[in-house]
Each structure stands twice: as structure tokens, then as C-alpha cells.
mmCIF file with all atom_site columns, C-alpha atoms in Angstrom:
data_model
loop_
_atom_site.group_PDB
_atom_site.id
_atom_site.type_symbol
_atom_site.label_atom_id
_atom_site.label_alt_id
_atom_site.label_comp_id
_atom_site.label_asym_id
_atom_site.label_entity_id
_atom_site.label_seq_id
_atom_site.pdbx_PDB_ins_code
_atom_site.Cartn_x
_atom_site.Cartn_y
_atom_site.Cartn_z
_atom_site.occupancy
_atom_site.B_iso_or_equiv
_atom_site.pdbx_formal_charge
_atom_site.auth_seq_id
_atom_site.auth_comp_id
_atom_site.auth_asym_id
_atom_site.auth_atom_id
_atom_site.pdbx_PDB_model_num
ATOM 1   C CA . ILE A 1 1   ? -0.183 -0.082 -0.073  1.00 0.00 ? 229 ILE A CA 1
ATOM 2   C CA . THR A 1 2   ? 3.095  2.666  0.423   1.00 0.00 ? 230 THR A CA 1
ATOM 3   C CA . SER A 1 3   ? 4.743  2.134  -2.566  1.00 0.00 ? 231 SER A CA 1
ATOM 4   C CA . ASN A 1 4   ? 0.904  3.021  -4.124  1.00 0.00 ? 232 ASN A CA 1
ATOM 5   C CA . LEU A 1 5   ? 1.046  5.933  -2.125  1.00 0.00 ? 233 LEU A CA 1
ATOM 6   C CA . ALA A 1 6   ? 4.314  6.932  -2.987  1.00 0.00 ? 234 ALA A CA 1
ATOM 7   C CA . MET A 1 7   ? 3.776  6.722  -6.713  1.00 0.00 ? 235 MET A CA 1
ATOM 8   C CA . ALA A 1 8   ? 0.482  8.910  -6.319  1.00 0.00 ? 236 ALA A CA 1
ATOM 9   C CA . ILE A 1 9   ? 2.256  11.472 -4.544  1.00 0.00 ? 237 ILE A CA 1
ATOM 10  C CA . LYS A 1 10  ? 5.103  11.337 -7.136  1.00 0.00 ? 238 LYS A CA 1
ATOM 11  C CA . LYS A 1 11  ? 3.005  11.455 -9.814  1.00 0.00 ? 239 LYS A CA 1
ATOM 12  C CA . GLU A 1 12  ? 0.999  14.981 -8.736  1.00 0.00 ? 240 GLU A CA 1
ATOM 13  C CA . LYS A 1 13  ? 4.329  16.456 -8.065  1.00 0.00 ? 241 LYS A CA 1
ATOM 14  C CA . ARG A 1 14  ? 4.817  19.376 -10.510 1.00 0.00 ? 242 ARG A CA 1
ATOM 15  C CA . ALA A 1 15  ? 8.008  20.824 -11.489 1.00 0.00 ? 243 ALA A CA 1
ATOM 16  C CA . PRO A 1 16  ? 9.411  23.420 -8.953  1.00 0.00 ? 244 PRO A CA 1
ATOM 17  C CA . GLN A 1 17  ? 8.295  27.264 -10.595 1.00 0.00 ? 245 GLN A CA 1
ATOM 18  C CA . THR A 1 18  ? 11.904 28.656 -10.047 1.00 0.00 ? 246 THR A CA 1
ATOM 19  C CA . LEU A 1 19  ? 12.993 32.383 -10.349 1.00 0.00 ? 247 LEU A CA 1
ATOM 20  C CA . SER A 1 20  ? 13.353 32.390 -14.053 1.00 0.00 ? 248 SER A CA 1
ATOM 21  C CA . ARG A 1 21  ? 9.420  32.383 -14.457 1.00 0.00 ? 249 ARG A CA 1
ATOM 22  C CA . GLY A 1 22  ? 10.026 31.968 -17.936 1.00 0.00 ? 250 GLY A CA 1
ATOM 23  C CA . TRP A 1 23  ? 13.021 34.491 -18.703 1.00 0.00 ? 251 TRP A CA 1
ATOM 24  C CA . GLY A 1 24  ? 15.596 32.147 -18.774 1.00 0.00 ? 252 GLY A CA 1
ATOM 25  C CA . ASP A 1 25  ? 16.126 29.037 -16.674 1.00 0.00 ? 253 ASP A CA 1
ATOM 26  C CA . GLU A 1 26  ? 19.960 29.213 -17.001 1.00 0.00 ? 254 GLU A CA 1
ATOM 27  C CA . ILE A 1 27  ? 20.352 32.937 -15.619 1.00 0.00 ? 255 ILE A CA 1
ATOM 28  C CA . THR A 1 28  ? 21.048 32.889 -11.779 1.00 0.00 ? 256 THR A CA 1
ATOM 29  C CA . TRP A 1 29  ? 17.947 35.133 -10.383 1.00 0.00 ? 257 TRP A CA 1
ATOM 30  C CA . VAL A 1 30  ? 17.597 36.884 -6.908  1.00 0.00 ? 258 VAL A CA 1
ATOM 31  C CA . GLN A 1 31  ? 14.735 36.791 -5.421  1.00 0.00 ? 259 GLN A CA 1
ATOM 32  C CA . THR A 1 32  ? 14.014 40.070 -3.902  1.00 0.00 ? 260 THR A CA 1
ATOM 33  C CA . TYR A 1 33  ? 15.032 43.994 -4.839  1.00 0.00 ? 261 TYR A CA 1
ATOM 34  C CA . GLU A 1 34  ? 16.763 44.353 -1.702  1.00 0.00 ? 262 GLU A CA 1
ATOM 35  C CA . GLU A 1 35  ? 19.190 40.726 -2.791  1.00 0.00 ? 263 GLU A CA 1
ATOM 36  C CA . GLY A 1 36  ? 19.409 42.214 -5.963  1.00 0.00 ? 264 GLY A CA 1
ATOM 37  C CA . LEU A 1 37  ? 20.719 45.457 -4.461  1.00 0.00 ? 265 LEU A CA 1
ATOM 38  C CA . TYR A 1 38  ? 23.366 43.584 -2.406  1.00 0.00 ? 266 TYR A CA 1
ATOM 39  C CA . GLN A 1 39  ? 24.335 41.126 -5.101  1.00 0.00 ? 267 GLN A CA 1
ATOM 40  C CA . ALA A 1 40  ? 25.256 44.591 -7.524  1.00 0.00 ? 268 ALA A CA 1
ATOM 41  C CA . LYS A 1 41  ? 27.132 46.399 -4.993  1.00 0.00 ? 269 LYS A CA 1
ATOM 42  C CA . LYS A 1 42  ? 29.612 43.216 -4.018  1.00 0.00 ? 270 LYS A CA 1
ATOM 43  C CA . SER A 1 43  ? 29.492 41.570 -7.446  1.00 0.00 ? 271 SER A CA 1
ATOM 44  C CA . ASN A 1 44  ? 30.153 45.455 -9.350  1.00 0.00 ? 272 ASN A CA 1
ATOM 45  C CA . LYS A 1 45  ? 27.691 43.841 -12.004 1.00 0.00 ? 273 LYS A CA 1
ATOM 46  C CA . PRO A 1 46  ? 24.226 46.454 -12.854 1.00 0.00 ? 274 PRO A CA 1
ATOM 47  C CA . LEU A 1 47  ? 21.230 44.890 -11.809 1.00 0.00 ? 275 LEU A CA 1
ATOM 48  C CA . MET A 1 48  ? 19.190 44.855 -14.315 1.00 0.00 ? 276 MET A CA 1
ATOM 49  C CA . VAL A 1 49  ? 14.940 44.410 -13.480 1.00 0.00 ? 277 VAL A CA 1
ATOM 50  C CA . ILE A 1 50  ? 12.076 43.025 -15.271 1.00 0.00 ? 278 ILE A CA 1
ATOM 51  C CA . HIS A 1 51  ? 8.897  44.403 -14.211 1.00 0.00 ? 279 HIS A CA 1
ATOM 52  C CA . HIS A 1 52  ? 5.936  42.251 -15.441 1.00 0.00 ? 280 HIS A CA 1
ATOM 53  C CA . LEU A 1 53  ? 2.646  39.940 -15.364 1.00 0.00 ? 281 LEU A CA 1
ATOM 54  C CA . GLU A 1 54  ? 2.350  36.531 -16.135 1.00 0.00 ? 282 GLU A CA 1
ATOM 55  C CA . ASP A 1 55  ? -1.576 37.606 -17.456 1.00 0.00 ? 283 ASP A CA 1
ATOM 56  C CA . CYS A 1 56  ? -0.223 40.290 -19.551 1.00 0.00 ? 284 CYS A CA 1
ATOM 57  C CA . GLN A 1 57  ? 0.342  39.250 -23.429 1.00 0.00 ? 285 GLN A CA 1
ATOM 58  C CA . TYR A 1 58  ? 3.083  42.055 -24.262 1.00 0.00 ? 286 TYR A CA 1
ATOM 59  C CA . CYS A 1 59  ? 4.831  40.754 -21.002 1.00 0.00 ? 287 CYS A CA 1
ATOM 60  C CA . GLN A 1 60  ? 4.426  37.171 -22.789 1.00 0.00 ? 288 GLN A CA 1
ATOM 61  C CA . ALA A 1 61  ? 6.427  37.964 -26.004 1.00 0.00 ? 289 ALA A CA 1
ATOM 62  C CA . LEU A 1 62  ? 8.943  39.524 -24.871 1.00 0.00 ? 290 LEU A CA 1
ATOM 63  C CA . LYS A 1 63  ? 9.736  36.774 -22.470 1.00 0.00 ? 291 LYS A CA 1
ATOM 64  C CA . LYS A 1 64  ? 9.766  34.780 -25.181 1.00 0.00 ? 292 LYS A CA 1
ATOM 65  C CA . ALA A 1 65  ? 11.525 36.807 -27.115 1.00 0.00 ? 293 ALA A CA 1
ATOM 66  C CA . PHE A 1 66  ? 13.906 37.192 -24.371 1.00 0.00 ? 294 PHE A CA 1
ATOM 67  C CA . ALA A 1 67  ? 14.170 33.602 -22.973 1.00 0.00 ? 295 ALA A CA 1
ATOM 68  C CA . GLU A 1 68  ? 15.286 32.787 -26.909 1.00 0.00 ? 296 GLU A CA 1
ATOM 69  C CA . ASN A 1 69  ? 17.934 35.142 -27.810 1.00 0.00 ? 297 ASN A CA 1
ATOM 70  C CA . GLU A 1 70  ? 21.541 33.779 -26.880 1.00 0.00 ? 298 GLU A CA 1
ATOM 71  C CA . GLU A 1 71  ? 23.373 36.963 -26.704 1.00 0.00 ? 299 GLU A CA 1
ATOM 72  C CA . ILE A 1 72  ? 21.191 38.467 -23.878 1.00 0.00 ? 300 ILE A CA 1
ATOM 73  C CA . GLN A 1 73  ? 20.866 35.006 -21.839 1.00 0.00 ? 301 GLN A CA 1
ATOM 74  C CA . GLU A 1 74  ? 24.871 35.144 -22.090 1.00 0.00 ? 302 GLU A CA 1
ATOM 75  C CA . MET A 1 75  ? 25.263 38.178 -21.250 1.00 0.00 ? 303 MET A CA 1
ATOM 76  C CA . ALA A 1 76  ? 22.373 38.202 -18.245 1.00 0.00 ? 304 ALA A CA 1
ATOM 77  C CA . GLN A 1 77  ? 23.954 35.382 -16.706 1.00 0.00 ? 305 GLN A CA 1
ATOM 78  C CA . ASN A 1 78  ? 27.622 36.612 -16.735 1.00 0.00 ? 306 ASN A CA 1
ATOM 79  C CA . ASN A 1 79  ? 27.750 40.164 -16.645 1.00 0.00 ? 307 ASN A CA 1
ATOM 80  C CA . PHE A 1 80  ? 24.484 41.068 -14.372 1.00 0.00 ? 308 PHE A CA 1
ATOM 81  C CA . VAL A 1 81  ? 22.371 40.364 -11.516 1.00 0.00 ? 309 VAL A CA 1
ATOM 82  C CA . MET A 1 82  ? 19.394 39.789 -12.922 1.00 0.00 ? 310 MET A CA 1
ATOM 83  C CA . LEU A 1 83  ? 15.416 40.173 -11.162 1.00 0.00 ? 311 LEU A CA 1
ATOM 84  C CA . ASN A 1 84  ? 12.072 39.826 -12.769 1.00 0.00 ? 312 ASN A CA 1
ATOM 85  C CA . LEU A 1 85  ? 9.182  41.410 -10.629 1.00 0.00 ? 313 LEU A CA 1
ATOM 86  C CA . MET A 1 86  ? 5.606  40.163 -10.608 1.00 0.00 ? 314 MET A CA 1
ATOM 87  C CA . HIS A 1 87  ? 4.916  43.535 -8.295  1.00 0.00 ? 315 HIS A CA 1
ATOM 88  C CA . GLU A 1 88  ? 5.979  46.811 -7.699  1.00 0.00 ? 316 GLU A CA 1
ATOM 89  C CA . THR A 1 89  ? 9.243  47.909 -5.601  1.00 0.00 ? 317 THR A CA 1
ATOM 90  C CA . THR A 1 90  ? 8.783  50.342 -2.362  1.00 0.00 ? 318 THR A CA 1
ATOM 91  C CA . ASP A 1 91  ? 11.411 52.289 -4.775  1.00 0.00 ? 319 ASP A CA 1
ATOM 92  C CA . LYS A 1 92  ? 9.629  55.104 -6.587  1.00 0.00 ? 320 LYS A CA 1
ATOM 93  C CA . ASN A 1 93  ? 12.846 55.447 -8.620  1.00 0.00 ? 321 ASN A CA 1
ATOM 94  C CA . LEU A 1 94  ? 12.092 51.810 -10.700 1.00 0.00 ? 322 LEU A CA 1
ATOM 95  C CA . SER A 1 95  ? 8.783  53.986 -11.830 1.00 0.00 ? 323 SER A CA 1
ATOM 96  C CA . PRO A 1 96  ? 10.098 57.128 -13.006 1.00 0.00 ? 324 PRO A CA 1
ATOM 97  C CA . ASP A 1 97  ? 7.674  57.492 -15.497 1.00 0.00 ? 325 ASP A CA 1
ATOM 98  C CA . GLY A 1 98  ? 4.689  55.374 -14.021 1.00 0.00 ? 326 GLY A CA 1
ATOM 99  C CA . GLN A 1 99  ? 3.925  51.290 -12.909 1.00 0.00 ? 327 GLN A CA 1
ATOM 100 C CA . TYR A 1 100 ? 3.532  49.775 -16.633 1.00 0.00 ? 328 TYR A CA 1
ATOM 101 C CA . VAL A 1 101 ? 4.705  46.224 -17.948 1.00 0.00 ? 329 VAL A CA 1
ATOM 102 C CA . PRO A 1 102 ? 6.562  45.204 -19.117 1.00 0.00 ? 330 PRO A CA 1
ATOM 103 C CA . ARG A 1 103 ? 9.388  47.665 -17.938 1.00 0.00 ? 331 ARG A CA 1
ATOM 104 C CA . ILE A 1 104 ? 13.217 46.673 -17.527 1.00 0.00 ? 332 ILE A CA 1
ATOM 105 C CA . MET A 1 105 ? 15.179 49.287 -15.356 1.00 0.00 ? 333 MET A CA 1
ATOM 106 C CA . PHE A 1 106 ? 18.957 49.498 -15.018 1.00 0.00 ? 334 PHE A CA 1
ATOM 107 C CA . VAL A 1 107 ? 20.947 49.860 -11.388 1.00 0.00 ? 335 VAL A CA 1
ATOM 108 C CA . ASP A 1 108 ? 24.381 50.454 -11.140 1.00 0.00 ? 336 ASP A CA 1
ATOM 109 C CA . PRO A 1 109 ? 26.710 48.887 -8.165  1.00 0.00 ? 337 PRO A CA 1
ATOM 110 C CA . SER A 1 110 ? 26.596 52.507 -6.609  1.00 0.00 ? 338 SER A CA 1
ATOM 111 C CA . LEU A 1 111 ? 22.598 51.424 -6.624  1.00 0.00 ? 339 LEU A CA 1
ATOM 112 C CA . THR A 1 112 ? 21.806 54.653 -8.650  1.00 0.00 ? 340 THR A CA 1
ATOM 113 C CA . VAL A 1 113 ? 18.574 53.631 -10.937 1.00 0.00 ? 341 VAL A CA 1
ATOM 114 C CA . ARG A 1 114 ? 19.972 54.251 -14.349 1.00 0.00 ? 342 ARG A CA 1
ATOM 115 C CA . ALA A 1 115 ? 17.433 56.457 -15.945 1.00 0.00 ? 343 ALA A CA 1
ATOM 116 C CA . ASP A 1 116 ? 19.364 57.223 -18.606 1.00 0.00 ? 344 ASP A CA 1
ATOM 117 C CA . ILE A 1 117 ? 19.153 53.987 -20.331 1.00 0.00 ? 345 ILE A CA 1
ATOM 118 C CA . THR A 1 118 ? 16.029 54.148 -22.718 1.00 0.00 ? 346 THR A CA 1
ATOM 119 C CA . GLY A 1 119 ? 14.164 52.061 -24.368 1.00 0.00 ? 347 GLY A CA 1
ATOM 120 C CA . ARG A 1 120 ? 12.338 53.660 -28.262 1.00 0.00 ? 348 ARG A CA 1
ATOM 121 C CA . TYR A 1 121 ? 9.165  54.630 -26.805 1.00 0.00 ? 349 TYR A CA 1
ATOM 122 C CA . SER A 1 122 ? 8.732  58.680 -25.511 1.00 0.00 ? 350 SER A CA 1
ATOM 123 C CA . ASN A 1 123 ? 5.494  57.395 -23.391 1.00 0.00 ? 351 ASN A CA 1
ATOM 124 C CA . ARG A 1 124 ? 6.498  54.242 -21.999 1.00 0.00 ? 352 ARG A CA 1
ATOM 125 C CA . LEU A 1 125 ? 10.384 54.719 -21.900 1.00 0.00 ? 353 LEU A CA 1
ATOM 126 C CA . TYR A 1 126 ? 11.779 51.705 -20.385 1.00 0.00 ? 354 TYR A CA 1
ATOM 127 C CA . THR A 1 127 ? 9.327  49.350 -21.933 1.00 0.00 ? 355 THR A CA 1
ATOM 128 C CA . TYR A 1 128 ? 10.546 46.694 -25.011 1.00 0.00 ? 356 TYR A CA 1
ATOM 129 C CA . GLU A 1 129 ? 8.449  44.801 -27.346 1.00 0.00 ? 357 GLU A CA 1
ATOM 130 C CA . PRO A 1 130 ? 9.876  41.494 -28.931 1.00 0.00 ? 358 PRO A CA 1
ATOM 131 C CA . GLN A 1 131 ? 11.432 43.314 -31.895 1.00 0.00 ? 359 GLN A CA 1
ATOM 132 C CA . ASP A 1 132 ? 13.440 45.293 -29.928 1.00 0.00 ? 360 ASP A CA 1
ATOM 133 C CA . ILE A 1 133 ? 15.594 42.956 -28.976 1.00 0.00 ? 361 ILE A CA 1
ATOM 134 C CA . PRO A 1 134 ? 18.932 44.572 -30.465 1.00 0.00 ? 362 PRO A CA 1
ATOM 135 C CA . PHE A 1 135 ? 18.048 47.619 -28.760 1.00 0.00 ? 363 PHE A CA 1
ATOM 136 C CA . LEU A 1 136 ? 18.215 45.848 -25.575 1.00 0.00 ? 364 LEU A CA 1
ATOM 137 C CA . ILE A 1 137 ? 21.097 44.382 -26.195 1.00 0.00 ? 365 ILE A CA 1
ATOM 138 C CA . GLU A 1 138 ? 22.340 47.770 -27.041 1.00 0.00 ? 366 GLU A CA 1
ATOM 139 C CA . ASN A 1 139 ? 21.051 48.737 -23.311 1.00 0.00 ? 367 ASN A CA 1
ATOM 140 C CA . MET A 1 140 ? 22.612 45.780 -21.560 1.00 0.00 ? 368 MET A CA 1
ATOM 141 C CA . LYS A 1 141 ? 26.067 46.993 -23.425 1.00 0.00 ? 369 LYS A CA 1
ATOM 142 C CA . LYS A 1 142 ? 25.642 50.356 -22.396 1.00 0.00 ? 370 LYS A CA 1
ATOM 143 C CA . ALA A 1 143 ? 25.086 49.505 -18.636 1.00 0.00 ? 371 ALA A CA 1
ATOM 144 C CA . LEU A 1 144 ? 27.886 47.572 -18.388 1.00 0.00 ? 372 LEU A CA 1
ATOM 145 C CA . ARG A 1 145 ? 30.168 50.139 -20.186 1.00 0.00 ? 373 ARG A CA 1
ATOM 146 C CA . LEU A 1 146 ? 28.669 52.719 -17.345 1.00 0.00 ? 374 LEU A CA 1
ATOM 147 C CA . ILE A 1 147 ? 30.401 51.012 -14.707 1.00 0.00 ? 375 ILE A CA 1
ATOM 148 C CA . GLN A 1 148 ? 33.343 51.188 -16.753 1.00 0.00 ? 376 GLN A CA 1
ATOM 149 C CA . THR A 1 149 ? 33.371 55.005 -17.500 1.00 0.00 ? 377 THR A CA 1
ATOM 150 C CA . GLU A 1 150 ? 31.532 56.331 -14.594 1.00 0.00 ? 378 GLU A CA 1
ATOM 151 C CA . LEU A 1 151 ? 32.417 54.148 -11.329 1.00 0.00 ? 379 LEU A CA 1
#
């Protein structure tokens, strides 16, 4: 009887929800904004914060493009502290032009939110669409360059 019970329990087990939430399972993700700030300062890497919602079609489309892009995945894993959030933080610097999703912001290791690293859209400065992946890659490189030139 116990082996049947164990089999039934095993079948019900689902794969654990990773912190990646589909943005890249090979990337090491931090759990909280506070942890991200600590890791950025400690590692001297920029923190990349992705705000998104599960039921947002624009977020889902961006997530798919982000997860499929090898260059982004490699840079995110090796050169950034990564955080994806499905809720707002208390840091109002992370929503300089409003609380919308998807929204990607960078925080440098001195813990300065880089409001100067923006996307292509004047009405939502920090949003990206799937076709903006090359632009996002450029902004990731810009965030890395600023560490070398400004810090």
C-alpha cells in the first residue's frame, strides 16, 4: 500500500517554479529587489530589473523573445544581477514614468537607478517589445560600459 501511495504522490508533483518564470532557466535570478541591490554592490555588476505580469500578452511576447535570444541569455547570466518582478517595489526610482509592464530598468553597482538607459518609446520609456531585442542588447552593453567609465 505504501508504495502505491508514494507513486500517487510522485505523479502529483509538478516541476518547481523557478525564479526565472520563463525568462531564462540558465540565468541565476535573485529573489528580491533588496537582494539584487546587495548582489550588484558586492559583485560590481549592474542589476537588471524586469517588471512583468503573468497575464500580460506583451510581457509574454517579450519573455519569449528574451528567453530565446542567446546573446541576452549569456550576458544576463555572466554580466548582470538579474531580477524579474510581478509586483512593484517600494523604490519609486524604478517607476520614473509610471507603473506599467513590461518595464526593464538598470541599477548600477553604486545603487543608482539608471533612468538614462531608455527604450525606444517616448510614452513608456522603459518598455521593450519583441522586435526591440537588438535595442535591449545595446542597452545592456551600455549599462556595462557605464560601470567602467563612471564608477
